[in-house]
Short mmCIF file of C-alpha atoms in Angstrom, two decimals:
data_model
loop_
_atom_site.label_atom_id
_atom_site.label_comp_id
_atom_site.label_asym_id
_atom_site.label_seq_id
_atom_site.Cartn_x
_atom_site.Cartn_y
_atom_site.Cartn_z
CA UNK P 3 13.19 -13.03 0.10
CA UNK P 4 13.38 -12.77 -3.57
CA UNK P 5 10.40 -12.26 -5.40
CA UNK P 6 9.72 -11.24 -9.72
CA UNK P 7 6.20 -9.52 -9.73
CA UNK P 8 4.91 -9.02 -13.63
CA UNK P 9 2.37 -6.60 -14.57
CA UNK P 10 -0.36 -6.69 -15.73
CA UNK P 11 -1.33 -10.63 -15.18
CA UNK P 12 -3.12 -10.90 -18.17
CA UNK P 13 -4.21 -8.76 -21.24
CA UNK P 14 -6.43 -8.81 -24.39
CA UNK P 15 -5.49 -7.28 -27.64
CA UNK P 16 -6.94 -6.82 -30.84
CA UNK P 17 -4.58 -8.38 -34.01
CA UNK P 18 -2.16 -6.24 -35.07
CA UNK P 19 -1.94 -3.54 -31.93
CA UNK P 20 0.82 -3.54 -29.13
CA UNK P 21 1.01 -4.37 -25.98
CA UNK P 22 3.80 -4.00 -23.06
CA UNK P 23 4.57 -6.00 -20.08
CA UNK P 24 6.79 -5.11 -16.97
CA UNK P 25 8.94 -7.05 -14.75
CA UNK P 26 10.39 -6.30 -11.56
CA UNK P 27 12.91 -8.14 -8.71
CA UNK P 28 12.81 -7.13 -5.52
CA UNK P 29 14.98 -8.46 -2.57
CA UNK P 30 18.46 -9.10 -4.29
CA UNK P 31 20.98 -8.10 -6.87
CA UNK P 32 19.37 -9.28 -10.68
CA UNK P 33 22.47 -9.04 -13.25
CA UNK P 34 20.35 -11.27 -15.39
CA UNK P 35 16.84 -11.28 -16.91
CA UNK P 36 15.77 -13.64 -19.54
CA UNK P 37 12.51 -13.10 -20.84
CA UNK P 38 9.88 -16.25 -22.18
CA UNK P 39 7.42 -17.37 -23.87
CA UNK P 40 5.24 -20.37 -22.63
CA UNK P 41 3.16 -21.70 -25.71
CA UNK P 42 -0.66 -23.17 -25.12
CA UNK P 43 1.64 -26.62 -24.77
CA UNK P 44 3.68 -25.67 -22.12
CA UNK P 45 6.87 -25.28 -23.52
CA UNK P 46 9.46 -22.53 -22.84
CA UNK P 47 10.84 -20.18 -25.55
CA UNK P 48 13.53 -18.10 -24.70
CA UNK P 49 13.19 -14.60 -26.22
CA UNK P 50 16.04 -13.14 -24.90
CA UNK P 51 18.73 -12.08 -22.47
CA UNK P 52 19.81 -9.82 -20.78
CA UNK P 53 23.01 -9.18 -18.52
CA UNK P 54 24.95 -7.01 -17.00
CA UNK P 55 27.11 -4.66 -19.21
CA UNK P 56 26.13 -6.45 -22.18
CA UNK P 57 23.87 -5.82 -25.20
CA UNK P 58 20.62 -7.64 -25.08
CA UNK P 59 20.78 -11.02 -26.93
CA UNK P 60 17.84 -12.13 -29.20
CA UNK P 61 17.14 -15.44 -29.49
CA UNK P 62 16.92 -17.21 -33.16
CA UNK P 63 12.82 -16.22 -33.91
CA UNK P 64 12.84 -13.30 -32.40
CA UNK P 65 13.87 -9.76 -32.75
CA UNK P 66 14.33 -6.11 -31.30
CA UNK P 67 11.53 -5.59 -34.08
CA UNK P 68 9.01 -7.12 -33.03
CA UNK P 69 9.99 -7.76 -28.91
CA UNK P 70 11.95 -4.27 -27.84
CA UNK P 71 12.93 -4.35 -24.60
CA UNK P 72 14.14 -1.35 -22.43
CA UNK P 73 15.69 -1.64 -19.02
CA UNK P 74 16.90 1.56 -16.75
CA UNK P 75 18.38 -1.24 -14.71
CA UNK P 76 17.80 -5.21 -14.55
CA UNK P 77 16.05 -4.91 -11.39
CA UNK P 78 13.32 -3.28 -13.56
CA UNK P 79 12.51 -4.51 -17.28
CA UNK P 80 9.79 -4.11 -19.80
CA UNK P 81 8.92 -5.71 -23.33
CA UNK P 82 6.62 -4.57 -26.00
CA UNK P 83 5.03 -7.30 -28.32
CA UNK P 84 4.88 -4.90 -31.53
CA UNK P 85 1.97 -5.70 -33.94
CA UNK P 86 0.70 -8.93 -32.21
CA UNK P 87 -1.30 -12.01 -33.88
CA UNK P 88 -2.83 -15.07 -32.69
CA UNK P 89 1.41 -16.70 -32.84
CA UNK P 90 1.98 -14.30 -30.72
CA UNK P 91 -0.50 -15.78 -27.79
CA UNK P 92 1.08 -17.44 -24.79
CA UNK P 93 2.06 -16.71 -21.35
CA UNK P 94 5.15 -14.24 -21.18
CA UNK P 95 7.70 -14.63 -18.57
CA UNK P 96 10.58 -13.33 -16.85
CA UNK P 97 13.24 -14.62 -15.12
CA UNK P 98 16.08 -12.92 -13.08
CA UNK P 99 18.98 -14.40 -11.38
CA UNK P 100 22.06 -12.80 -9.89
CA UNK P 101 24.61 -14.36 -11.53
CA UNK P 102 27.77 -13.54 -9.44
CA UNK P 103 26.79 -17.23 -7.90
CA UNK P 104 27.15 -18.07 -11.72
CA UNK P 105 25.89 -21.53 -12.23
CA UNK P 106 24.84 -21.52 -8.56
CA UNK P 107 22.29 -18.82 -9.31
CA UNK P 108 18.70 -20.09 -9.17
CA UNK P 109 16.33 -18.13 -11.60
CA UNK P 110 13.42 -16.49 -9.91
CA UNK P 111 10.13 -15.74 -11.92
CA UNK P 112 7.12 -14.11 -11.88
CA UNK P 113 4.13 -15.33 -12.60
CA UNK P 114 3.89 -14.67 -16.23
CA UNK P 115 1.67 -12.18 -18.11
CA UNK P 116 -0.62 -14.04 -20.17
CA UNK P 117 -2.01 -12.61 -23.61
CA UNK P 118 -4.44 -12.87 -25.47
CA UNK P 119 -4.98 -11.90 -29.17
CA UNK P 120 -8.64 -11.57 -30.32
CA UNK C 14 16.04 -30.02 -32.44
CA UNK C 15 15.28 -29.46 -28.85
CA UNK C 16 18.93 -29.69 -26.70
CA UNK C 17 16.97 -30.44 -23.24
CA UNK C 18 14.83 -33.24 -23.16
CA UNK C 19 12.27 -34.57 -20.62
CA UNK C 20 10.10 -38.01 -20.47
CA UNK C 21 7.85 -39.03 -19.78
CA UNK C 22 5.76 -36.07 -21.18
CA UNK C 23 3.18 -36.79 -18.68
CA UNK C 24 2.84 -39.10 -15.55
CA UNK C 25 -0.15 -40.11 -13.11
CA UNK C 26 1.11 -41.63 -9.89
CA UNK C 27 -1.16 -42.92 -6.68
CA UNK C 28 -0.75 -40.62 -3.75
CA UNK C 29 1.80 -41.75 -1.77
CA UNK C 30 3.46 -43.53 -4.58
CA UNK C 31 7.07 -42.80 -6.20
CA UNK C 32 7.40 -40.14 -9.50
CA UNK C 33 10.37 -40.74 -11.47
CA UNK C 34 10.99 -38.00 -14.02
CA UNK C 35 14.46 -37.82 -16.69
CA UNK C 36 16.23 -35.55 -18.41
CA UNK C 37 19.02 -35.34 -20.66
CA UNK C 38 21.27 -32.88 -22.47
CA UNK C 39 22.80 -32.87 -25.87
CA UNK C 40 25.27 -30.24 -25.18
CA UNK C 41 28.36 -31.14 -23.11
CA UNK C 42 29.04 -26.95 -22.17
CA UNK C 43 24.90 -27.52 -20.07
CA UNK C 44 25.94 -29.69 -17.83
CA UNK C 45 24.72 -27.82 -14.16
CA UNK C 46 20.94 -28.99 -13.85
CA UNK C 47 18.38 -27.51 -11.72
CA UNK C 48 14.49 -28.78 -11.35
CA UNK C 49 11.56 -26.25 -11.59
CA UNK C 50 8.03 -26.86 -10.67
CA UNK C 51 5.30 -24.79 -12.01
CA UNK C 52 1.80 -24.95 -10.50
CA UNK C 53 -0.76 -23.80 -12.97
CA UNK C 54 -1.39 -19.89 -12.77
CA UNK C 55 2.02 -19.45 -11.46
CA UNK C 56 5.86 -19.01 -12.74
CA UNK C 57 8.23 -21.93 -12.21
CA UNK C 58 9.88 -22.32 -8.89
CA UNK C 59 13.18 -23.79 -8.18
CA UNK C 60 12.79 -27.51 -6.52
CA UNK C 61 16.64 -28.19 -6.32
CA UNK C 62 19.93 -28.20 -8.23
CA UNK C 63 22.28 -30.73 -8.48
CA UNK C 64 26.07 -30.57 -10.19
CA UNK C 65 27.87 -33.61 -8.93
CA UNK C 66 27.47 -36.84 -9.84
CA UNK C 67 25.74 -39.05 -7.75
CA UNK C 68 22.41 -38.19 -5.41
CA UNK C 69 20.88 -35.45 -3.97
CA UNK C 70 18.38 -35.96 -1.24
CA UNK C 71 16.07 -32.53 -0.02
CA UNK C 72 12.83 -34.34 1.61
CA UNK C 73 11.05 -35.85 -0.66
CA UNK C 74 12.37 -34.88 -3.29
CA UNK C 75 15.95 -36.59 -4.59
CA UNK C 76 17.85 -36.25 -7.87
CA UNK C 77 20.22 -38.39 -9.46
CA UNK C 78 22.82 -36.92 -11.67
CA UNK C 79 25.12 -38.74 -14.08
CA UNK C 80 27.16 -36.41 -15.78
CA UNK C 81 28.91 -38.85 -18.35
CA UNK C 82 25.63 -39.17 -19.54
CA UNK C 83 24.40 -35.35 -18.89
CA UNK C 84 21.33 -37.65 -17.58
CA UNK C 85 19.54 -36.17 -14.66
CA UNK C 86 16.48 -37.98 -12.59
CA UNK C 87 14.31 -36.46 -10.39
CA UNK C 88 12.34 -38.80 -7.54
CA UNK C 89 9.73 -37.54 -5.61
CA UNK C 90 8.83 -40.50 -2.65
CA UNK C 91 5.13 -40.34 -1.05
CA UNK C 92 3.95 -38.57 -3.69
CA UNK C 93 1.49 -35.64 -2.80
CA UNK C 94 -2.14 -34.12 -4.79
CA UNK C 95 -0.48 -31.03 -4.15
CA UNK C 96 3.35 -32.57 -6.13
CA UNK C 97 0.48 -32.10 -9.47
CA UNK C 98 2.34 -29.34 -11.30
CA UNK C 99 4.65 -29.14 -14.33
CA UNK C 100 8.23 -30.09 -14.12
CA UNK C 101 11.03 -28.37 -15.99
CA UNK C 102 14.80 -29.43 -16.09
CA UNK C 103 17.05 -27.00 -16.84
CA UNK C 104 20.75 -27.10 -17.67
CA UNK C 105 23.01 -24.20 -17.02
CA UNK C 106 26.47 -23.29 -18.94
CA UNK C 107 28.25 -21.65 -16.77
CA UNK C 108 27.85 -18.49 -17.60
CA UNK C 109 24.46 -16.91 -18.14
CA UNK C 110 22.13 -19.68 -19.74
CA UNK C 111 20.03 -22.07 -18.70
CA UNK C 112 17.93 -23.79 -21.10
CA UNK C 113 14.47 -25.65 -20.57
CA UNK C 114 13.29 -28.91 -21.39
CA UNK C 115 9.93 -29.70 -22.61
CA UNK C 116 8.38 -30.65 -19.24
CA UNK C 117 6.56 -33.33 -17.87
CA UNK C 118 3.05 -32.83 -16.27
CA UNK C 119 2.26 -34.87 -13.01
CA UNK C 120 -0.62 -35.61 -11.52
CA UNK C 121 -1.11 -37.11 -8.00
CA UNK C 122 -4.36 -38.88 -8.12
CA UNK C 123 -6.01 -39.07 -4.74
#
């Protein structure tokens, strides 16, 4: 079946170092993967998107600056949270869906890596 | 302004009781829905979609979309302790978004 993993689960950091997070799917085709942030309230954030052949999109809030990602292909992705602060804090997601079912494509996740800024 | 959103924000039902969660969309180009549930500790899960108008019935679980309204319902009969999770709507373009609404936490009280 399809499965995201994320690594690592959780992580401390002191204010104003960097951290980076990795996301992988295994079990089918991801030409998608949308990375988020879940505040302390629950709410999503989209950070940004990527797809297949395309540039990765940024979402309004947040930048290449601060969140670069690097993917050698979408199956496998990683972002870097660049000089994090107490905003920063929040459980970090990824999603990946195989969009040749376009809107028919579910989004899978993993289950989040969660950090903490001390 | 938030283009995805859910009531109630939070919801206690008896188990074995009926949930009834909404969600609407401001933007006419989102108008392919999809329910997530997220347990806590884990990612969200897909629950169902639903693109037509009309009802959707998987088990328990049955959604209600009307799409002049870009109003989606989600009904979950004989409510479960273990149905206690966050719920997300999301609404898909369709091409590659799908945005999320602001969730509604429900608990299943024993």
């Amino acid at each position: 079946g399809a499965l995201v993993y994320q690594y690592p689960r959780r992580t401390i950091c002191k204010s104003g170092t960097s951290m980076r997070m990795e996301c992988q799917a295994v079990g089918f085709q991801a030409t998608s993967v949308a990375w988020y942030r879940q505040s302390p309230q629950k709410t999503f954030e989209l950070i940004a998107l990527s797809t297949v052949n395309s540039a990765i999109k940024y979402e309004q809030n947040f930048t290449q600056e601060k969140f670069p990602i690097s993917h050698p292909n979408l199956s496998f992705s990683s972002m870097t949270v660049l000089n994090a602060y107490l905003e920063d804090r929040g459980l970090y997601l990824c999603g990946a869906r195989d969009l040749d079912w376009g809107y028919y494509a579910e989004q899978f996740f993993g289950p989040g890596t969660r950090l903490t800024v001390l | 302004q938030q283009k995805v959103q859910q009531s109630p924000e939070s919801l206690s039902v008896p188990e074995g009781g009926m949930a009834s969660l909404n969600c609407t969309s401001s933007d006419r180009n989102f108008q392919y829905f999809w329910w997530y549930r997220q347990h806590s500790g884990e990612g969200p899960k897909a629950l169902m979609s639903i693109f037509s108008d009309g009802d959707k019935k998987e088990g328990r679980f049955t959604a209600h979309l009307n799409k002049a309204s870009l109003h989606v319902s989600l009904h979950i009969r004989d409510s479960q302790p273990s149905d206690s999770a966050l719920y997300f709507c999301a609404a898909s373009n369709s091409g590659t978004y799908q945005r999320f609404g602001t969730g509604t936490k429900l608990q299943v009280v024993p």
